[in-house]
Amino acid sequence: MAKEKFIAVRLDIFHFKAAKHHHLVVHDRDLRSWALEENKKMVHSIPNFKVTSLGLWKWKRSNKIVSRKVTKRVICGSGASQVLNTDQISFKKEIHSGRTLEFRGTKTVESIVQYMHVTANSYTF
């Protein structure tokens, strides 16, 4: 059973690495949900399993994961002909956190957005 828990914890780091590979924003709540999913998948799942703040902090510390400011936003799958100039008015349709979890020492923190123009606030009347 201990080996199975270790495998579940390792799978969580794979979830995290996959999310970061795709430039997704990751927060503590994502880590919690992944841990709960892995517990449900285990043959001998732990009843009433909870992810405590202390347990999450220890896991992040052991895997050298810290909160970092997003330094670059990336548009995925859009060519230059699909990007519109919306200088006149732009309302925030996508709410993006300015921070994400990342491995310690990472210099450039990228996050993916659907549309770059909806991440800015500019109003012209």
PDB file of C-alpha atoms in Angstrom:
ATOM      1  CA  MET A   1       0.000   0.000   0.000  1.00  0.00           C
ATOM      2  CA  ALA A   2       2.868   2.416   0.743  1.00  0.00           C
ATOM      3  CA  LYS A   3       4.347   1.726  -2.710  1.00  0.00           C
ATOM      4  CA  GLU A   4       0.983   2.490  -4.302  1.00  0.00           C
ATOM      5  CA  LYS A   5       0.813   5.838  -2.470  1.00  0.00           C
ATOM      6  CA  PHE A   6       4.330   6.633  -3.690  1.00  0.00           C
ATOM      7  CA  ILE A   7       3.257   5.875  -7.273  1.00  0.00           C
ATOM      8  CA  ALA A   8       0.222   8.155  -6.832  1.00  0.00           C
ATOM      9  CA  VAL A   9       2.456  10.986  -5.629  1.00  0.00           C
ATOM     10  CA  ARG A  10       4.784  10.460  -8.608  1.00  0.00           C
ATOM     11  CA  LEU A  11       1.796  10.565 -10.963  1.00  0.00           C
ATOM     12  CA  ASP A  12       0.848  13.916  -9.458  1.00  0.00           C
ATOM     13  CA  ILE A  13       4.222  15.329 -10.480  1.00  0.00           C
ATOM     14  CA  PHE A  14       3.573  13.983 -13.997  1.00  0.00           C
ATOM     15  CA  HIS A  15       0.237  15.871 -14.030  1.00  0.00           C
ATOM     16  CA  PHE A  16       2.112  19.002 -13.003  1.00  0.00           C
ATOM     17  CA  LYS A  17       4.869  18.549 -15.593  1.00  0.00           C
ATOM     18  CA  ALA A  18       2.301  17.919 -18.353  1.00  0.00           C
ATOM     19  CA  ALA A  19       0.369  21.056 -17.401  1.00  0.00           C
ATOM     20  CA  LYS A  20       3.552  23.144 -17.375  1.00  0.00           C
ATOM     21  CA  HIS A  21       4.640  21.644 -20.719  1.00  0.00           C
ATOM     22  CA  HIS A  22       1.389  22.969 -22.204  1.00  0.00           C
ATOM     23  CA  HIS A  23       1.909  26.379 -20.506  1.00  0.00           C
ATOM     24  CA  LEU A  24      -1.216  26.016 -18.361  1.00  0.00           C
ATOM     25  CA  VAL A  25      -1.702  28.075 -15.215  1.00  0.00           C
ATOM     26  CA  VAL A  26      -1.565  25.785 -12.166  1.00  0.00           C
ATOM     27  CA  HIS A  27      -2.713  26.678  -8.654  1.00  0.00           C
ATOM     28  CA  ASP A  28      -2.916  24.854  -5.341  1.00  0.00           C
ATOM     29  CA  ARG A  29      -6.539  23.911  -6.059  1.00  0.00           C
ATOM     30  CA  ASP A  30      -5.377  22.028  -9.179  1.00  0.00           C
ATOM     31  CA  LEU A  31      -2.843  20.055  -7.135  1.00  0.00           C
ATOM     32  CA  ARG A  32      -5.562  19.240  -4.600  1.00  0.00           C
ATOM     33  CA  SER A  33      -7.963  17.981  -7.272  1.00  0.00           C
ATOM     34  CA  TRP A  34      -5.227  15.874  -8.921  1.00  0.00           C
ATOM     35  CA  ALA A  35      -4.383  14.306  -5.555  1.00  0.00           C
ATOM     36  CA  LEU A  36      -8.056  13.509  -4.918  1.00  0.00           C
ATOM     37  CA  GLU A  37      -8.366  11.973  -8.407  1.00  0.00           C
ATOM     38  CA  GLU A  38      -5.289   9.813  -7.842  1.00  0.00           C
ATOM     39  CA  ASN A  39      -6.648   8.628  -4.494  1.00  0.00           C
ATOM     40  CA  LYS A  40      -9.901   7.565  -6.173  1.00  0.00           C
ATOM     41  CA  LYS A  41      -7.953   5.634  -8.837  1.00  0.00           C
ATOM     42  CA  MET A  42      -5.908   3.659  -6.289  1.00  0.00           C
ATOM     43  CA  VAL A  43      -6.963   0.092  -5.548  1.00  0.00           C
ATOM     44  CA  HIS A  44      -6.729   0.717  -1.796  1.00  0.00           C
ATOM     45  CA  SER A  45      -7.930   4.306  -1.749  1.00  0.00           C
ATOM     46  CA  ILE A  46      -7.815   6.160   1.538  1.00  0.00           C
ATOM     47  CA  PRO A  47     -11.339   6.794   2.852  1.00  0.00           C
ATOM     48  CA  ASN A  48     -12.077  10.451   3.708  1.00  0.00           C
ATOM     49  CA  PHE A  49      -8.803  11.478   2.035  1.00  0.00           C
ATOM     50  CA  LYS A  50      -8.088  15.197   2.377  1.00  0.00           C
ATOM     51  CA  VAL A  51      -5.254  17.311   1.070  1.00  0.00           C
ATOM     52  CA  THR A  52      -4.177  19.549   3.932  1.00  0.00           C
ATOM     53  CA  SER A  53      -2.408  22.860   3.478  1.00  0.00           C
ATOM     54  CA  LEU A  54       0.601  21.493   5.362  1.00  0.00           C
ATOM     55  CA  GLY A  55       0.714  18.350   3.203  1.00  0.00           C
ATOM     56  CA  LEU A  56       0.467  20.437   0.048  1.00  0.00           C
ATOM     57  CA  TRP A  57       3.217  22.772   1.268  1.00  0.00           C
ATOM     58  CA  LYS A  58       5.498  19.797   2.030  1.00  0.00           C
ATOM     59  CA  TRP A  59       4.805  18.262  -1.396  1.00  0.00           C
ATOM     60  CA  LYS A  60       5.569  21.533  -3.192  1.00  0.00           C
ATOM     61  CA  ARG A  61       8.728  22.008  -1.129  1.00  0.00           C
ATOM     62  CA  SER A  62       9.989  18.477  -1.806  1.00  0.00           C
ATOM     63  CA  ASN A  63       9.396  18.919  -5.563  1.00  0.00           C
ATOM     64  CA  LYS A  64      10.855  22.463  -5.605  1.00  0.00           C
ATOM     65  CA  ILE A  65       7.617  24.061  -6.769  1.00  0.00           C
ATOM     66  CA  VAL A  66       6.982  27.721  -5.983  1.00  0.00           C
ATOM     67  CA  SER A  67       4.502  30.434  -6.952  1.00  0.00           C
ATOM     68  CA  ARG A  68       5.826  32.674  -9.728  1.00  0.00           C
ATOM     69  CA  LYS A  69       4.519  35.680 -11.616  1.00  0.00           C
ATOM     70  CA  VAL A  70       3.563  34.975 -15.230  1.00  0.00           C
ATOM     71  CA  THR A  71       6.103  36.847 -17.358  1.00  0.00           C
ATOM     72  CA  LYS A  72       4.862  35.936 -20.833  1.00  0.00           C
ATOM     73  CA  ARG A  73       1.436  35.155 -22.245  1.00  0.00           C
ATOM     74  CA  VAL A  74       1.309  32.889 -25.288  1.00  0.00           C
ATOM     75  CA  ILE A  75      -1.422  32.485 -27.901  1.00  0.00           C
ATOM     76  CA  CYS A  76      -1.675  28.870 -29.001  1.00  0.00           C
ATOM     77  CA  GLY A  77      -2.820  27.860 -32.467  1.00  0.00           C
ATOM     78  CA  SER A  78      -3.570  31.338 -33.821  1.00  0.00           C
ATOM     79  CA  GLY A  79      -1.951  32.735 -36.908  1.00  0.00           C
ATOM     80  CA  ALA A  80      -1.297  36.440 -37.458  1.00  0.00           C
ATOM     81  CA  SER A  81      -4.384  36.671 -39.692  1.00  0.00           C
ATOM     82  CA  GLN A  82      -6.592  35.518 -36.805  1.00  0.00           C
ATOM     83  CA  VAL A  83      -5.410  38.141 -34.300  1.00  0.00           C
ATOM     84  CA  LEU A  84      -7.586  41.258 -34.223  1.00  0.00           C
ATOM     85  CA  ASN A  85      -6.622  44.771 -33.172  1.00  0.00           C
ATOM     86  CA  THR A  86      -9.153  45.897 -30.586  1.00  0.00           C
ATOM     87  CA  ASP A  87      -7.663  49.163 -29.381  1.00  0.00           C
ATOM     88  CA  GLN A  88     -11.020  50.954 -29.216  1.00  0.00           C
ATOM     89  CA  ILE A  89     -12.653  48.828 -26.541  1.00  0.00           C
ATOM     90  CA  SER A  90     -11.774  45.602 -24.842  1.00  0.00           C
ATOM     91  CA  PHE A  91     -13.547  43.994 -21.942  1.00  0.00           C
ATOM     92  CA  LYS A  92     -11.915  41.277 -19.936  1.00  0.00           C
ATOM     93  CA  LYS A  93     -13.604  38.060 -21.079  1.00  0.00           C
ATOM     94  CA  GLU A  94     -10.864  35.809 -19.763  1.00  0.00           C
ATOM     95  CA  ILE A  95      -9.844  36.133 -16.152  1.00  0.00           C
ATOM     96  CA  HIS A  96      -6.231  35.119 -15.755  1.00  0.00           C
ATOM     97  CA  SER A  97      -4.298  35.037 -12.580  1.00  0.00           C
ATOM     98  CA  GLY A  98      -1.004  36.816 -12.710  1.00  0.00           C
ATOM     99  CA  ARG A  99       0.656  33.929 -10.878  1.00  0.00           C
ATOM    100  CA  THR A 100       1.151  30.203 -11.380  1.00  0.00           C
ATOM    101  CA  LEU A 101       3.063  27.382  -9.754  1.00  0.00           C
ATOM    102  CA  GLU A 102       6.400  26.662 -11.399  1.00  0.00           C
ATOM    103  CA  PHE A 103       9.629  24.835 -10.660  1.00  0.00           C
ATOM    104  CA  ARG A 104      12.096  26.880  -8.624  1.00  0.00           C
ATOM    105  CA  GLY A 105      14.704  28.617 -10.778  1.00  0.00           C
ATOM    106  CA  THR A 106      12.585  28.970 -13.916  1.00  0.00           C
ATOM    107  CA  LYS A 107      13.414  32.310 -15.538  1.00  0.00           C
ATOM    108  CA  THR A 108      10.535  32.765 -18.011  1.00  0.00           C
ATOM    109  CA  VAL A 109       7.058  31.747 -16.862  1.00  0.00           C
ATOM    110  CA  GLU A 110       4.653  31.397 -19.789  1.00  0.00           C
ATOM    111  CA  SER A 111       0.899  30.897 -19.704  1.00  0.00           C
ATOM    112  CA  ILE A 112      -1.458  30.161 -22.549  1.00  0.00           C
ATOM    113  CA  VAL A 113      -4.426  32.394 -23.329  1.00  0.00           C
ATOM    114  CA  GLN A 114      -7.147  31.984 -25.934  1.00  0.00           C
ATOM    115  CA  TYR A 115      -7.063  35.563 -27.127  1.00  0.00           C
ATOM    116  CA  MET A 116      -4.329  38.031 -26.253  1.00  0.00           C
ATOM    117  CA  HIS A 117      -6.589  41.061 -26.793  1.00  0.00           C
ATOM    118  CA  VAL A 118      -9.035  40.026 -24.064  1.00  0.00           C
ATOM    119  CA  THR A 119      -6.373  39.957 -21.359  1.00  0.00           C
ATOM    120  CA  ALA A 120      -5.910  43.737 -21.412  1.00  0.00           C
ATOM    121  CA  ASN A 121      -8.129  46.438 -19.989  1.00  0.00           C
ATOM    122  CA  SER A 122      -8.420  49.488 -22.227  1.00  0.00           C
ATOM    123  CA  TYR A 123     -11.502  51.647 -22.480  1.00  0.00           C
ATOM    124  CA  THR A 124     -12.015  54.439 -25.031  1.00  0.00           C
ATOM    125  CA  PHE A 125     -15.293  56.363 -25.086  1.00  0.00           C
TER     126      PHE A 125
END
